[in-house]
Tab-separated table of C-alpha atoms in Angstrom:
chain	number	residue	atom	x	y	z
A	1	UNK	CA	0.000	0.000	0.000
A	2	UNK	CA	1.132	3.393	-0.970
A	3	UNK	CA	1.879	6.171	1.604
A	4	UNK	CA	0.155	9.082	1.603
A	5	UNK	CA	2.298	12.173	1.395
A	6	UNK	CA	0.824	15.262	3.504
A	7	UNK	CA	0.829	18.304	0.930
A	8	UNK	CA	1.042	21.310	3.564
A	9	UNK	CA	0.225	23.514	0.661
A	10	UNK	CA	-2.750	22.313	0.320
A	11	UNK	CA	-4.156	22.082	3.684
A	12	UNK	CA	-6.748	24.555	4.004
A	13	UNK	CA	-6.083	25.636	7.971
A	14	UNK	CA	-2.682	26.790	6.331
A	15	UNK	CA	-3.966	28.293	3.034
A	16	UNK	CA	-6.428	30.498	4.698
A	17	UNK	CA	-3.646	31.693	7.346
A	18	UNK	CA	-1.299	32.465	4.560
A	19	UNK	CA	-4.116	34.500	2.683
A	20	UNK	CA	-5.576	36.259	5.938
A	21	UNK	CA	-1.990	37.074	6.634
A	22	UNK	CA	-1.168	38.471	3.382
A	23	UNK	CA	-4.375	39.968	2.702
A	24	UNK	CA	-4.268	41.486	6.864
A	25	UNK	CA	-0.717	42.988	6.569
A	26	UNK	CA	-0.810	44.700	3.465
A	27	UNK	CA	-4.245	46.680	5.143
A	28	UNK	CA	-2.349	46.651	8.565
A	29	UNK	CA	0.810	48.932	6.607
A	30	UNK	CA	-1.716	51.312	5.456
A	31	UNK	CA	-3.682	52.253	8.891
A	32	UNK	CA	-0.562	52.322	10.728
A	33	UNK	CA	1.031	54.233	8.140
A	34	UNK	CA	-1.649	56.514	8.459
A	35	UNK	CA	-2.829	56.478	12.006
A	36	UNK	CA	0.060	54.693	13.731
A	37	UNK	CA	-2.411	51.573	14.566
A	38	UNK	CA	-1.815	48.159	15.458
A	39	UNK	CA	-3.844	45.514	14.698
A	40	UNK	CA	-5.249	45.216	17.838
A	41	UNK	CA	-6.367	48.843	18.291
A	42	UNK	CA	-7.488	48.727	14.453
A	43	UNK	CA	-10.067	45.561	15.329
A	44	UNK	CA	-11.026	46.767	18.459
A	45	UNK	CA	-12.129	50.042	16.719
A	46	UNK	CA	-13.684	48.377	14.160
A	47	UNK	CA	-15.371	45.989	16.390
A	48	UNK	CA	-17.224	49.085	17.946
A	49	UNK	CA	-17.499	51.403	15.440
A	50	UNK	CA	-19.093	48.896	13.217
A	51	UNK	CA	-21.860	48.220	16.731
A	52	UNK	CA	-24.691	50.231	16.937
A	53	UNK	CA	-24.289	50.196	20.813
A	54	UNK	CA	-21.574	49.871	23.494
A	55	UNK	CA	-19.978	46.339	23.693
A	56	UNK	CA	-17.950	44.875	26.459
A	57	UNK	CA	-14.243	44.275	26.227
A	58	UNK	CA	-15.177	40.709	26.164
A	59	UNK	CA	-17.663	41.083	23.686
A	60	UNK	CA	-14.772	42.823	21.507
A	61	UNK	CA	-12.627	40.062	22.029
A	62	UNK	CA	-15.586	37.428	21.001
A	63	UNK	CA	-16.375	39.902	17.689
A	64	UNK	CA	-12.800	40.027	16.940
A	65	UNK	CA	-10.860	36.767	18.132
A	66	UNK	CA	-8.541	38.664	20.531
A	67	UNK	CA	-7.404	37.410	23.590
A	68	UNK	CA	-8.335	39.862	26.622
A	69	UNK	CA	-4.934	41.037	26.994
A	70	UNK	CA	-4.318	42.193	23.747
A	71	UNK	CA	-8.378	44.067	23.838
A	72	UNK	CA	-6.934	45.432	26.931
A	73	UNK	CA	-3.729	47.481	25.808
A	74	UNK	CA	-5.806	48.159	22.549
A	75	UNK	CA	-8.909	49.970	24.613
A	76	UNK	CA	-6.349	52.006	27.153
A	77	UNK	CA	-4.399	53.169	23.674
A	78	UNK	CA	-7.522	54.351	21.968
A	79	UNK	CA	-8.487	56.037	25.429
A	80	UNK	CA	-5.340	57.498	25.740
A	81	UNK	CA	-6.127	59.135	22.098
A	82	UNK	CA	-9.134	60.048	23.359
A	83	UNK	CA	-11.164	57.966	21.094
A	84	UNK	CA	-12.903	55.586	23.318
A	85	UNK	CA	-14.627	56.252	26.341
A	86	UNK	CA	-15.732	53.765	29.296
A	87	UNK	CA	-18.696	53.770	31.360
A	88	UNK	CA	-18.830	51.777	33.988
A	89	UNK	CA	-22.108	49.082	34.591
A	90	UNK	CA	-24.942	49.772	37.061
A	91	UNK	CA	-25.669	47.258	38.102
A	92	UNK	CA	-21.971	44.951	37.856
A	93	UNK	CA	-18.859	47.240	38.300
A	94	UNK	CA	-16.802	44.255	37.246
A	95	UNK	CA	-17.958	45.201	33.793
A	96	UNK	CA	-17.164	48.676	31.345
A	97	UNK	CA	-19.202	49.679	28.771
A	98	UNK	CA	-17.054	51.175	25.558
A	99	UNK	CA	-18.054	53.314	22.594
A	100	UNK	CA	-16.240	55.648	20.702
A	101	UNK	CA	-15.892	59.325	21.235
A	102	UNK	CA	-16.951	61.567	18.247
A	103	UNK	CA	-13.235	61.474	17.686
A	104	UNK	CA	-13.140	57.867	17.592
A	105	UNK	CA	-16.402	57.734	15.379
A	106	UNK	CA	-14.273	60.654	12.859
A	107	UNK	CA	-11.353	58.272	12.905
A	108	UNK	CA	-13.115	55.084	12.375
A	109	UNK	CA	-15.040	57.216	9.098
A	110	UNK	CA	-12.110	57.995	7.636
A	111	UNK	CA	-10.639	53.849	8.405
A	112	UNK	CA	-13.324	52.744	6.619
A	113	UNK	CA	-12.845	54.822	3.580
A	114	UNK	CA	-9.706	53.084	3.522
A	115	UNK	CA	-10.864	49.844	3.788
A	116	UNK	CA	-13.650	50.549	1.202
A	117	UNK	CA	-10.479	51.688	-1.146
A	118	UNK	CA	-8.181	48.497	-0.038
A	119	UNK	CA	-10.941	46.181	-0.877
A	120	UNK	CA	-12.144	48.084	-4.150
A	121	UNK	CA	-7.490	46.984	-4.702
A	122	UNK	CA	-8.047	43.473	-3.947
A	123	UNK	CA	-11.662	43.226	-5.938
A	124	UNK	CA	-9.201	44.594	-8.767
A	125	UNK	CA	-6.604	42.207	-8.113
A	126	UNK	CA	-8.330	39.025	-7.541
A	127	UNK	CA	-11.256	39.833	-10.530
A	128	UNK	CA	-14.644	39.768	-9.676
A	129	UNK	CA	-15.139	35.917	-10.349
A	130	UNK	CA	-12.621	35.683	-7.634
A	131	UNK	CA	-13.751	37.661	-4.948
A	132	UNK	CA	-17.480	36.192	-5.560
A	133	UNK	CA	-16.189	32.587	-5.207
A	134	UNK	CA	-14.227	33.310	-2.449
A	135	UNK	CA	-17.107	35.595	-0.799
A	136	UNK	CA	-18.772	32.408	-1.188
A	137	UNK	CA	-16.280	29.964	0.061
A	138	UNK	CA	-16.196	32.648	3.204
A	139	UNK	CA	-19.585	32.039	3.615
A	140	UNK	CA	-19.862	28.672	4.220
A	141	UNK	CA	-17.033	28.506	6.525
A	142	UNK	CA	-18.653	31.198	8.708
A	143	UNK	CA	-22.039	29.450	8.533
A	144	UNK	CA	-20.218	26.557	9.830
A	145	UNK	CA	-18.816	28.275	12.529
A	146	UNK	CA	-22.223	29.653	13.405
A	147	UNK	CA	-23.872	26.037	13.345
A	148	UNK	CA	-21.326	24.969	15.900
């Protein structure tokens, strides 16, 4: 019997890392560029900005897939710039509420215009076939996730 050779390239765990990563860091160069963002404060800012209420550092990290320490440093930097505020829970003081300051709503504006140019890049890039079987391909691995 034959052996089986394990193709890394074309496991899909590692395909979709090496396109999230490519895809990630080429947007990440342009909003810190710009705004001197990481990618945690970038996601965290997104996270709310794209919430039509207040969310909970833990409901950031759930949104977003970030560990709580890196939600942490990335809501006390966007405080610091004065772009998040926290208000603290009524009822459980264990728990902050964050939004964004009109400053942090102006900032996350302009992000998205950026993002709404980077992905207009890649739409060019990839062709619209592309992007629509990918969009697709997306899809179903995110209605999997939900269906866990």
């Amino acid at each position: 019997m034959a052996e089986e050779r394990f193709e890394l390239e074309n496991f899909l765990p590692y395909r979709l890392n090496r396109a999230a990563e490519f895809v990630g860091l080429r947007f990440a160069a342009q909003y810190k560029a710009r705004y001197q963002l990481t990618r945690p404060e970038w996601r965290t800012l997104a996270a709310l900005g794209s919430s039509r209420r207040s969310m909970t550092a833990t409901e950031i990290g759930a949104h977003s897939t970030m560990h709580k320490t890196k939600v942490s440093r990335a809501v006390f930097s966007l405080e610091q710039r004065r772009w998040l505020k926290r208000e603290e829970d009524g009822r459980d003081r264990r728990f902050e509420h964050l939004a964004l300051t009109p400053a942090g709503r102006q900032a996350y504006r302009e992000l998205t215009e950026l993002a709404s140019d980077y992905q207009a890049e890649l739409h060019s890039v990839l062709g619209a076939e592309n992007m629509e079987a990918l969009s697709q391909g997306l899809g179903a691995v995110e209605r999997a996730i939900n269906d866990r």
